[in-house]
Amino acid sequence: LLQLEKSAYFSTRKIYPDVPFLMEKDRKRILITGGAGFVGSHLVDRLMKEGHEVTVVDNFFTGRKRNVEHWVGHENFELINHDVVEPLLIEVDQIYHLASPASPPHYMYNPIKTIKTNSIGTLNMLGLAKRVRARLLLASTSEVYGDPEVHPQNEDYWGHVNPIGPRACYDEGKRIAEAMCYAYHKQENVEVRVARIFNTFGPRMHMNDGRVVSNFILQALQNEPITIFGTGTQTRSFQYVSDLVDGLISLMNSNVSSPVNLGNPEEHTIQEFAEIIKATVSNTKSPITHVAATEDDPQRRKPDIRKAKKLLNWEPQVPLSVGINQTIAYFSEELANSHRRKPK
Ligand code: NAD
Ligand code: UDP
Ligand code: UDP
C-alpha cells in the first residue's frame, strides 16, 4: 500500500523550472501587481528563476492564471486574487507595480475603472511601500508624452496629452501615478523607480487586445485583411518583452529615481509594419487594407534611450524579426488550441 501511495504521490508531483537556492541575505520578497498579465508573467519567470520569493497580485481583468500556472504550488510563489483599488497588507522588499489595463480597447472598455486602478491602486501600493519601507517601481508608459511634438521622446519632455480625449483615462492615470510616486518620494522618503515603457510585444500578449502586433499577426494567420487604421504613416517602435524585463530589473536595482524610457528605438511606419508581418507569416493570403483612423492616435513615437544606456548600461538585444517569429509561433499555437477547445 505504501508503495502504491508513494507512486501516486510522485506521479502527481509537479515539475517546476529550475530555481537556484539563494542565501537569505540575497533572497528578496517581491510583489508584482498585474503579474498574471503579459509583461508581469515574464517578469515572474525571470525573478523566480533568480531564486526570489514572488507574490503576484492580480484581479484577472486582462491577465490569466494560465500565464503563471507553471509556478502555482512552488514554495517561493504565491498568487493572490486581489484588486489593487482595495488596500493590501503584505510584507515585501520590492514592488513592481504593473496592475493596469494596457491596450487601448482594454483601457477604454471601463475608463472609470482604469482611472481608479492607476490613481487609487497606485496610492495603495505607495502606502504599502511607505509602511514596509519597500522600493516601488511604477510601470509607466510612453503615453505620458501623448501625441508628442518632440521626436524622439526624451525623459525631459513634458508631453502633449488631451486631458478629455478617449485615451485620457490611461494617459492621465499614468501621469497622476508618476506624480504620486514623486510626492511619496519627497514627503515620505519612499524609494521609487519609474519606467516609461514603449510598445512591447511577445508571447502571452492577449489575443484580443486589439493592439497592432496581435491584430496584424492574427489577421495574417487567418488570411483576413490586415487593417491599417488611417494612412499608416504613423510610426511606432517595438520592443521585445525579454528586453523590457531586463530593463525593469536593472532599473529596480539601480539608484536612478527619476523616470527612464525603456523601449526599442527602431522606428517603423504602421504601413511598413503591416508589410513586415505579411512577408513573415508564410503563405498568408491577407490583403493590406486601410480603415478609419482612431481619435487622438499619436502620430510618431520613438524612445530616446540614451539615459537607460548611460545609467543602466541597458539597450535592447532582440531584433524585430526574431521577436516577430517568436510571437507568430505563439499565436499559431493559441489559434490551434482555441480551435481544439471549440465544441463541435
Ligand atoms: P496586461 O493587460 O497583460 O497586464 C496587466 C495586468 O494587470 C493584468 O494581469 C490585469 O488583470 C491586471 N490588473 C488590471 N487592473 C487591475 C487591478 N485593478 N487590480 C489588480 N490587477 C489588475 O498588460 P501588459 O502589457 O502586461 O502591461 C503591464 C504594465 O505595463 C501596465 O501597467 C501597462 O500600463 C504597462 N505598459 C505596457 C506596455 C505594452 O506595450 N505592453 C507599454 C507601456 C506600458
Ligand atoms: N495602504 C495599503 N497597505 C498598506 C498601507 C497603506 O493598502 O500596507 C493604503 C491605505 O489604505 C491608504 C493608502 O495606502 O489608502 C495610502 O496610505 P498612507 O499611509 O500614505 O495614507 P493614509 O492611510 O494616511 O491616508
Ligand atoms: N493600429 C492599426 N491597426 C490595428 C491596430 C492598431 O493600424 O489593427 C495602429 C494604431 O492606430 C496605432 C498603432 O497601430 O497607430 C499602434 O497601436 P496599438 O493599439 O498597438 O498601440 P498604441 O496606440 O497604444 O501605441
Short mmCIF file of C-alpha atoms and ligand atoms in Angstrom, two decimals:
data_model
loop_
_atom_site.label_atom_id
_atom_site.label_comp_id
_atom_site.label_asym_id
_atom_site.label_seq_id
_atom_site.Cartn_x
_atom_site.Cartn_y
_atom_site.Cartn_z
CA LEU A 1 0.00 0.00 0.00
CA LEU A 2 2.82 2.34 0.96
CA GLN A 3 4.46 1.61 -2.39
CA LEU A 4 1.20 2.48 -4.15
CA GLU A 5 0.75 5.72 -2.23
CA LYS A 6 4.33 6.67 -2.97
CA SER A 7 3.93 6.18 -6.69
CA ALA A 8 0.64 8.10 -6.70
CA TYR A 9 2.38 10.93 -4.87
CA PHE A 10 5.23 11.08 -7.34
CA SER A 11 3.04 10.79 -10.41
CA THR A 12 1.04 13.89 -9.45
CA ARG A 13 4.04 15.91 -8.32
CA LYS A 14 4.55 18.98 -10.42
CA ILE A 15 7.84 19.59 -12.19
CA TYR A 16 8.95 23.22 -11.90
CA PRO A 17 11.56 25.07 -13.94
CA ASP A 18 14.95 25.12 -12.16
CA VAL A 19 15.22 27.58 -9.29
CA PRO A 20 18.58 28.23 -7.59
CA PHE A 21 18.86 28.41 -3.82
CA LEU A 22 19.60 31.95 -2.68
CA MET A 23 21.05 32.78 0.72
CA GLU A 24 18.62 34.71 2.91
CA LYS A 25 20.60 37.95 2.50
CA ASP A 26 20.32 37.76 -1.31
CA ARG A 27 16.73 36.50 -1.47
CA LYS A 28 14.13 39.25 -1.83
CA ARG A 29 10.40 39.18 -1.20
CA ILE A 30 9.00 40.69 -4.37
CA LEU A 31 5.42 41.76 -5.08
CA ILE A 32 4.32 42.01 -8.72
CA THR A 33 0.93 43.65 -9.20
CA GLY A 34 -0.54 42.69 -12.56
CA GLY A 35 1.80 39.68 -12.51
CA ALA A 36 -0.65 37.41 -14.34
CA GLY A 37 -0.60 39.70 -17.38
CA PHE A 38 1.64 39.74 -20.43
CA VAL A 39 4.69 41.65 -19.13
CA GLY A 40 4.14 40.69 -15.49
CA SER A 41 4.22 36.94 -16.14
CA HIS A 42 7.59 37.20 -17.94
CA LEU A 43 8.92 39.22 -15.01
CA VAL A 44 7.65 36.50 -12.65
CA ASP A 45 9.54 33.86 -14.65
CA ARG A 46 12.78 35.81 -14.51
CA LEU A 47 12.62 36.64 -10.78
CA MET A 48 11.58 33.09 -9.83
CA LYS A 49 14.47 31.69 -11.88
CA GLU A 50 16.79 34.02 -9.94
CA GLY A 51 15.57 32.38 -6.71
CA HIS A 52 13.48 35.17 -5.18
CA GLU A 53 10.15 34.87 -3.36
CA VAL A 54 7.49 36.22 -5.69
CA THR A 55 3.93 37.22 -4.84
CA VAL A 56 1.54 38.07 -7.66
CA VAL A 57 -1.49 40.25 -7.00
CA ASP A 58 -3.95 40.33 -9.90
CA ASN A 59 -7.70 40.72 -10.38
CA PHE A 60 -7.58 38.83 -13.71
CA PHE A 61 -9.19 41.66 -15.65
CA THR A 62 -6.87 41.09 -18.61
CA GLY A 63 -4.42 38.66 -17.02
CA ARG A 64 -4.78 34.89 -16.91
CA LYS A 65 -3.92 32.27 -14.33
CA ARG A 66 -2.54 30.22 -17.22
CA ASN A 67 0.33 32.73 -17.64
CA VAL A 68 1.77 31.81 -14.21
CA GLU A 69 0.25 28.36 -13.72
CA HIS A 70 3.66 26.69 -14.04
CA TRP A 71 4.66 28.26 -10.69
CA VAL A 72 1.47 27.61 -8.71
CA GLY A 73 2.32 25.38 -5.74
CA HIS A 74 6.05 26.29 -5.74
CA GLU A 75 7.22 27.23 -2.25
CA ASN A 76 8.66 30.57 -3.45
CA PHE A 77 5.48 31.59 -5.29
CA GLU A 78 2.13 32.98 -4.24
CA LEU A 79 -0.84 34.08 -6.37
CA ILE A 80 -3.41 36.40 -4.78
CA ASN A 81 -6.67 37.31 -6.47
CA HIS A 82 -6.99 40.93 -5.36
CA ASP A 83 -7.90 44.30 -6.82
CA VAL A 84 -5.27 46.99 -6.11
CA VAL A 85 -8.06 49.57 -5.74
CA GLU A 86 -8.57 47.91 -2.31
CA PRO A 87 -5.88 48.26 0.38
CA LEU A 88 -3.39 45.40 0.66
CA LEU A 89 -1.49 44.27 3.73
CA ILE A 90 1.61 42.21 2.99
CA GLU A 91 5.33 42.31 3.88
CA VAL A 92 7.72 42.72 0.94
CA ASP A 93 11.08 44.28 -0.05
CA GLN A 94 10.30 45.35 -3.62
CA ILE A 95 7.09 46.15 -5.52
CA TYR A 96 6.83 46.04 -9.30
CA HIS A 97 3.55 47.89 -9.82
CA LEU A 98 2.19 46.80 -13.21
CA ALA A 99 -1.54 46.43 -12.49
CA SER A 100 -3.44 48.39 -15.14
CA PRO A 101 -5.14 47.54 -18.40
CA ALA A 102 -2.66 48.42 -21.14
CA SER A 103 -4.12 48.19 -24.64
CA PRO A 104 -6.45 50.92 -25.95
CA PRO A 105 -9.59 48.69 -26.23
CA HIS A 106 -8.97 47.32 -22.72
CA TYR A 107 -8.39 50.66 -21.01
CA MET A 108 -11.25 52.33 -22.90
CA TYR A 109 -13.66 49.48 -22.01
CA ASN A 110 -14.18 50.89 -18.49
CA PRO A 111 -12.42 54.27 -18.30
CA ILE A 112 -13.54 54.93 -14.71
CA LYS A 113 -12.01 51.66 -13.56
CA THR A 114 -8.82 52.49 -15.48
CA ILE A 115 -8.61 55.81 -13.63
CA LYS A 116 -9.30 54.16 -10.26
CA THR A 117 -6.70 51.45 -10.85
CA ASN A 118 -3.99 53.93 -11.79
CA SER A 119 -4.81 56.51 -9.11
CA ILE A 120 -6.24 54.71 -6.04
CA GLY A 121 -4.39 51.49 -6.94
CA THR A 122 -1.06 53.33 -7.09
CA LEU A 123 -1.85 55.26 -3.90
CA ASN A 124 -2.43 51.96 -2.10
CA MET A 125 0.82 50.46 -3.37
CA LEU A 126 2.72 53.59 -2.32
CA GLY A 127 1.05 53.46 1.11
CA LEU A 128 2.16 49.86 1.35
CA ALA A 129 5.71 50.75 0.22
CA LYS A 130 5.82 53.50 2.84
CA ARG A 131 4.66 51.22 5.66
CA VAL A 132 7.03 48.33 4.92
CA ARG A 133 9.88 50.51 3.55
CA ALA A 134 9.84 48.71 0.20
CA ARG A 135 11.11 50.13 -3.07
CA LEU A 136 8.37 50.61 -5.70
CA LEU A 137 8.81 50.52 -9.47
CA LEU A 138 5.92 52.00 -11.46
CA ALA A 139 5.21 50.65 -14.94
CA SER A 140 4.52 53.97 -16.59
CA THR A 141 4.20 54.47 -20.32
CA SER A 142 5.26 56.43 -23.39
CA GLU A 143 1.61 57.58 -23.41
CA VAL A 144 2.58 60.20 -20.79
CA TYR A 145 4.11 62.02 -23.80
CA GLY A 146 0.71 61.92 -25.58
CA ASP A 147 0.84 62.85 -29.28
CA PRO A 148 4.40 64.15 -29.00
CA GLU A 149 5.78 67.35 -30.54
CA VAL A 150 9.33 66.30 -29.66
CA HIS A 151 10.95 63.45 -31.56
CA PRO A 152 12.39 61.11 -30.40
CA GLN A 153 10.93 61.45 -26.92
CA ASN A 154 13.36 62.01 -24.06
CA GLU A 155 12.55 61.95 -20.35
CA ASP A 156 12.68 65.76 -20.03
CA TYR A 157 9.76 66.25 -22.42
CA TRP A 158 6.53 67.08 -20.54
CA GLY A 159 4.20 65.68 -23.15
CA HIS A 160 1.17 66.67 -25.20
CA VAL A 161 -1.86 64.88 -23.76
CA ASN A 162 -5.52 65.62 -24.42
CA PRO A 163 -6.93 65.55 -20.86
CA ILE A 164 -10.51 64.91 -22.01
CA GLY A 165 -9.95 62.60 -25.00
CA PRO A 166 -10.65 58.85 -25.21
CA ARG A 167 -7.09 57.98 -24.09
CA ALA A 168 -7.15 60.34 -21.10
CA CYS A 169 -8.20 57.68 -18.58
CA TYR A 170 -4.93 55.87 -19.24
CA ASP A 171 -2.56 58.74 -20.10
CA GLU A 172 -3.67 60.98 -17.24
CA GLY A 173 -3.99 57.93 -14.98
CA LYS A 174 -0.30 57.16 -15.51
CA ARG A 175 0.64 60.83 -15.16
CA ILE A 176 -1.05 61.07 -11.75
CA ALA A 177 0.59 57.76 -10.82
CA GLU A 178 4.01 59.28 -11.61
CA ALA A 179 3.13 62.45 -9.69
CA MET A 180 2.14 60.32 -6.68
CA CYS A 181 5.44 58.42 -6.81
CA TYR A 182 7.40 61.67 -6.52
CA ALA A 183 5.09 63.05 -3.81
CA TYR A 184 5.71 59.91 -1.70
CA HIS A 185 9.40 60.12 -2.51
CA LYS A 186 9.72 63.77 -1.41
CA GLN A 187 7.38 63.71 1.55
CA GLU A 188 7.80 60.17 2.91
CA ASN A 189 11.21 59.12 1.53
CA VAL A 190 9.70 56.18 -0.36
CA GLU A 191 12.23 54.82 -2.86
CA VAL A 192 10.63 54.96 -6.30
CA ARG A 193 11.61 53.90 -9.81
CA VAL A 194 9.61 54.98 -12.86
CA ALA A 195 9.88 53.06 -16.15
CA ARG A 196 8.30 54.78 -19.16
CA ILE A 197 7.61 51.72 -21.27
CA PHE A 198 7.23 51.96 -25.05
CA ASN A 199 5.24 49.49 -27.21
CA THR A 200 6.17 45.96 -26.18
CA PHE A 201 5.25 42.63 -27.76
CA GLY A 202 5.87 38.91 -27.43
CA PRO A 203 4.32 35.60 -26.40
CA ARG A 204 1.42 35.82 -23.88
CA MET A 205 0.13 39.02 -25.41
CA HIS A 206 -3.63 38.93 -25.31
CA MET A 207 -5.23 37.52 -28.48
CA ASN A 208 -8.00 40.12 -28.40
CA ASP A 209 -6.19 43.13 -27.01
CA GLY A 210 -6.67 44.97 -30.31
CA ARG A 211 -3.04 46.10 -30.41
CA VAL A 212 -1.36 46.37 -33.74
CA VAL A 213 1.00 43.41 -33.20
CA SER A 214 -1.70 40.95 -32.18
CA ASN A 215 -4.22 42.21 -34.75
CA PHE A 216 -1.83 42.02 -37.71
CA ILE A 217 -0.42 38.61 -36.78
CA LEU A 218 -3.84 37.07 -36.16
CA GLN A 219 -5.21 38.58 -39.37
CA ALA A 220 -2.26 37.25 -41.38
CA LEU A 221 -2.53 33.78 -39.82
CA GLN A 222 -6.23 33.61 -40.67
CA ASN A 223 -5.95 35.09 -44.18
CA GLU A 224 -8.11 38.04 -43.17
CA PRO A 225 -7.43 41.62 -44.30
CA ILE A 226 -4.64 43.38 -42.34
CA THR A 227 -6.34 46.53 -41.05
CA ILE A 228 -4.28 49.72 -41.03
CA PHE A 229 -6.01 52.49 -39.06
CA GLY A 230 -5.78 55.68 -41.15
CA THR A 231 -2.96 56.35 -43.59
CA GLY A 232 -0.37 54.05 -41.99
CA THR A 233 2.20 56.86 -41.94
CA GLN A 234 2.03 56.98 -38.12
CA THR A 235 5.04 55.31 -36.51
CA ARG A 236 5.79 53.06 -33.56
CA SER A 237 8.95 51.40 -32.20
CA PHE A 238 8.50 47.85 -30.92
CA GLN A 239 10.50 46.21 -28.15
CA TYR A 240 10.55 42.51 -27.40
CA VAL A 241 9.35 41.53 -23.94
CA SER A 242 12.61 39.92 -22.74
CA ASP A 243 14.44 43.21 -23.36
CA LEU A 244 11.84 45.05 -21.29
CA VAL A 245 12.18 42.54 -18.42
CA ASP A 246 15.98 43.09 -18.41
CA GLY A 247 15.40 46.85 -18.28
CA LEU A 248 12.83 46.69 -15.49
CA ILE A 249 15.09 44.57 -13.27
CA SER A 250 18.12 46.79 -13.96
CA LEU A 251 16.13 49.91 -13.16
CA MET A 252 14.66 48.47 -9.95
CA ASN A 253 18.13 47.59 -8.68
CA SER A 254 19.78 50.85 -9.79
CA ASN A 255 19.98 54.12 -7.92
CA VAL A 256 18.10 56.05 -10.61
CA SER A 257 14.97 57.55 -9.06
CA SER A 258 13.94 59.79 -11.99
CA PRO A 259 11.89 58.39 -14.95
CA VAL A 260 13.70 56.22 -17.53
CA ASN A 261 12.47 55.31 -21.02
CA LEU A 262 12.54 51.60 -21.85
CA GLY A 263 11.90 50.82 -25.49
CA ASN A 264 13.46 49.87 -28.78
CA PRO A 265 14.40 52.94 -30.85
CA GLU A 266 13.95 51.14 -34.21
CA GLU A 267 11.03 53.06 -35.69
CA HIS A 268 8.60 51.82 -38.36
CA THR A 269 5.54 53.25 -40.02
CA ILE A 270 2.45 51.13 -39.46
CA GLN A 271 2.34 50.57 -43.25
CA GLU A 272 5.88 49.10 -43.12
CA PHE A 273 4.94 47.04 -40.12
CA ALA A 274 1.94 45.55 -41.97
CA GLU A 275 4.26 44.62 -44.85
CA ILE A 276 6.78 43.02 -42.46
CA ILE A 277 4.06 40.85 -40.89
CA LYS A 278 2.68 39.89 -44.30
CA ALA A 279 6.13 38.89 -45.50
CA THR A 280 6.92 36.92 -42.32
CA VAL A 281 3.74 34.86 -41.95
CA SER A 282 4.35 32.16 -44.52
CA ASN A 283 1.72 31.58 -47.21
CA THR A 284 -0.65 34.24 -45.97
CA LYS A 285 -3.20 35.49 -48.49
CA SER A 286 -4.14 38.57 -46.43
CA PRO A 287 -4.51 41.82 -48.34
CA ILE A 288 -3.45 45.05 -46.59
CA THR A 289 -6.43 47.39 -46.18
CA HIS A 290 -6.98 50.86 -44.74
CA VAL A 291 -9.84 51.58 -42.35
CA ALA A 292 -10.84 54.73 -40.42
CA ALA A 293 -8.19 56.39 -38.25
CA THR A 294 -8.74 56.39 -34.47
CA GLU A 295 -9.16 59.57 -32.42
CA ASP A 296 -6.05 61.14 -30.85
CA ASP A 297 -3.76 58.44 -32.30
CA PRO A 298 -0.16 59.54 -31.59
CA GLN A 299 1.47 60.17 -34.97
CA ARG A 300 5.10 59.43 -34.14
CA ARG A 301 6.68 57.51 -31.31
CA LYS A 302 10.29 56.54 -30.73
CA PRO A 303 12.15 56.43 -27.44
CA ASP A 304 15.33 58.32 -26.77
CA ILE A 305 17.14 55.68 -24.69
CA ARG A 306 20.41 57.48 -24.02
CA LYS A 307 19.57 57.72 -20.33
CA ALA A 308 18.96 53.96 -19.93
CA LYS A 309 22.15 53.23 -21.90
CA LYS A 310 24.24 55.54 -19.79
CA LEU A 311 22.84 54.90 -16.33
CA LEU A 312 21.67 51.27 -16.59
CA ASN A 313 24.01 50.04 -19.30
CA TRP A 314 20.85 48.72 -20.95
CA GLU A 315 19.78 48.54 -24.55
CA PRO A 316 17.53 46.17 -26.49
CA GLN A 317 19.17 42.98 -27.76
CA VAL A 318 16.44 41.15 -29.67
CA PRO A 319 16.00 42.08 -33.35
CA LEU A 320 12.44 42.74 -34.52
CA SER A 321 12.48 39.74 -36.89
CA VAL A 322 13.43 37.32 -34.08
CA GLY A 323 10.73 38.68 -31.77
CA ILE A 324 8.12 38.63 -34.51
CA ASN A 325 8.85 34.99 -35.32
CA GLN A 326 8.52 34.01 -31.63
CA THR A 327 5.22 35.86 -31.43
CA ILE A 328 3.86 34.33 -34.64
CA ALA A 329 4.70 30.87 -33.26
CA TYR A 330 2.85 31.70 -30.02
CA PHE A 331 -0.27 32.95 -31.78
CA SER A 332 -0.31 29.96 -34.18
CA GLU A 333 -0.34 27.67 -31.17
CA GLU A 334 -3.04 29.72 -29.43
CA LEU A 335 -5.22 29.58 -32.54
CA ALA A 336 -4.75 25.83 -32.87
CA ASN A 337 -5.67 25.37 -29.19
CA SER A 338 -8.73 27.58 -29.45
CA HIS A 339 -9.97 25.54 -32.44
CA ARG A 340 -9.35 22.35 -30.48
CA ARG A 341 -11.24 23.70 -27.47
CA LYS A 342 -14.29 24.79 -29.52
CA PRO A 343 -17.24 22.38 -29.09
CA LYS A 344 -18.13 20.58 -32.33
P1 NAD B 1 -1.76 43.19 -19.31
O1 NAD B 1 -3.16 43.66 -19.52
O2 NAD B 1 -1.37 41.90 -19.94
O3 NAD B 1 -1.38 43.13 -17.78
C1 NAD B 1 -1.95 43.95 -16.80
C2 NAD B 1 -2.33 43.09 -15.61
O4 NAD B 1 -2.90 43.92 -14.58
C3 NAD B 1 -3.38 42.04 -15.95
O5 NAD B 1 -2.97 40.80 -15.46
C4 NAD B 1 -4.64 42.55 -15.26
O6 NAD B 1 -5.52 41.50 -14.90
C5 NAD B 1 -4.04 43.27 -14.06
N1 NAD B 1 -4.92 44.30 -13.48
C6 NAD B 1 -5.60 45.28 -14.14
N2 NAD B 1 -6.30 46.03 -13.27
C7 NAD B 1 -6.05 45.53 -12.02
C8 NAD B 1 -6.50 45.85 -10.72
N3 NAD B 1 -7.34 46.87 -10.51
N4 NAD B 1 -6.04 45.11 -9.67
C9 NAD B 1 -5.20 44.07 -9.87
N5 NAD B 1 -4.77 43.70 -11.09
C10 NAD B 1 -5.18 44.42 -12.16
O7 NAD B 1 -0.82 44.38 -19.84
P2 NAD B 1 0.76 44.43 -20.02
O8 NAD B 1 1.02 44.73 -21.43
O9 NAD B 1 1.41 43.27 -19.38
O10 NAD B 1 1.10 45.76 -19.19
C11 NAD B 1 1.69 45.72 -17.90
C12 NAD B 1 2.00 47.14 -17.44
O11 NAD B 1 2.94 47.75 -18.34
C13 NAD B 1 0.79 48.06 -17.40
O12 NAD B 1 0.88 48.89 -16.26
C14 NAD B 1 0.93 48.88 -18.65
O13 NAD B 1 0.31 50.14 -18.49
C15 NAD B 1 2.43 48.98 -18.80
N6 NAD B 1 2.81 49.20 -20.20
C16 NAD B 1 2.72 48.21 -21.13
C17 NAD B 1 3.08 48.46 -22.46
C18 NAD B 1 2.99 47.40 -23.52
O14 NAD B 1 3.25 47.70 -24.68
N7 NAD B 1 2.67 46.18 -23.21
C19 NAD B 1 3.52 49.75 -22.83
C20 NAD B 1 3.57 50.74 -21.85
C21 NAD B 1 3.24 50.45 -20.54
N1 UDP B 2 -2.23 51.10 2.32
C1 UDP B 2 -2.25 49.78 1.91
N2 UDP B 2 -1.39 48.91 2.52
C2 UDP B 2 -0.53 49.29 3.50
C3 UDP B 2 -0.52 50.64 3.89
C4 UDP B 2 -1.38 51.52 3.27
O1 UDP B 2 -3.00 49.39 1.03
O2 UDP B 2 0.20 48.43 3.99
C5 UDP B 2 -3.16 52.05 1.68
C6 UDP B 2 -4.03 52.78 2.68
O3 UDP B 2 -5.26 52.07 2.82
C7 UDP B 2 -4.23 54.14 2.08
C8 UDP B 2 -3.11 54.30 1.05
O4 UDP B 2 -2.40 53.06 1.05
O5 UDP B 2 -5.46 54.21 1.40
C9 UDP B 2 -2.16 55.41 1.38
O6 UDP B 2 -1.57 55.14 2.62
P1 UDP B 2 -0.90 56.27 3.50
O7 UDP B 2 -0.41 55.63 4.76
O8 UDP B 2 0.08 57.01 2.69
O9 UDP B 2 -2.09 57.28 3.75
P2 UDP B 2 -3.23 57.34 4.84
O10 UDP B 2 -3.60 55.94 5.22
O11 UDP B 2 -2.62 58.09 5.95
O12 UDP B 2 -4.32 58.05 4.14
N1 UDP B 3 -3.22 50.07 -35.49
C1 UDP B 3 -3.59 49.72 -36.80
N2 UDP B 3 -4.36 48.61 -36.97
C2 UDP B 3 -4.76 47.83 -35.93
C3 UDP B 3 -4.37 48.18 -34.62
C4 UDP B 3 -3.61 49.32 -34.44
O1 UDP B 3 -3.24 50.39 -37.76
O2 UDP B 3 -5.46 46.82 -36.19
C5 UDP B 3 -2.36 51.26 -35.32
C6 UDP B 3 -2.89 52.27 -34.32
O3 UDP B 3 -3.77 53.19 -34.96
C7 UDP B 3 -1.61 52.93 -33.82
C8 UDP B 3 -0.57 51.80 -33.90
O4 UDP B 3 -1.11 50.82 -34.78
O5 UDP B 3 -1.22 53.95 -34.69
C9 UDP B 3 -0.27 51.16 -32.55
O6 UDP B 3 -1.50 50.81 -31.93
P1 UDP B 3 -1.59 49.96 -30.60
O7 UDP B 3 -3.03 49.92 -30.21
O8 UDP B 3 -0.88 48.67 -30.77
O9 UDP B 3 -0.74 50.76 -29.52
P2 UDP B 3 -0.66 52.29 -29.06
O10 UDP B 3 -1.57 53.12 -29.95
O11 UDP B 3 -1.08 52.28 -27.65
O12 UDP B 3 0.75 52.64 -29.26
#
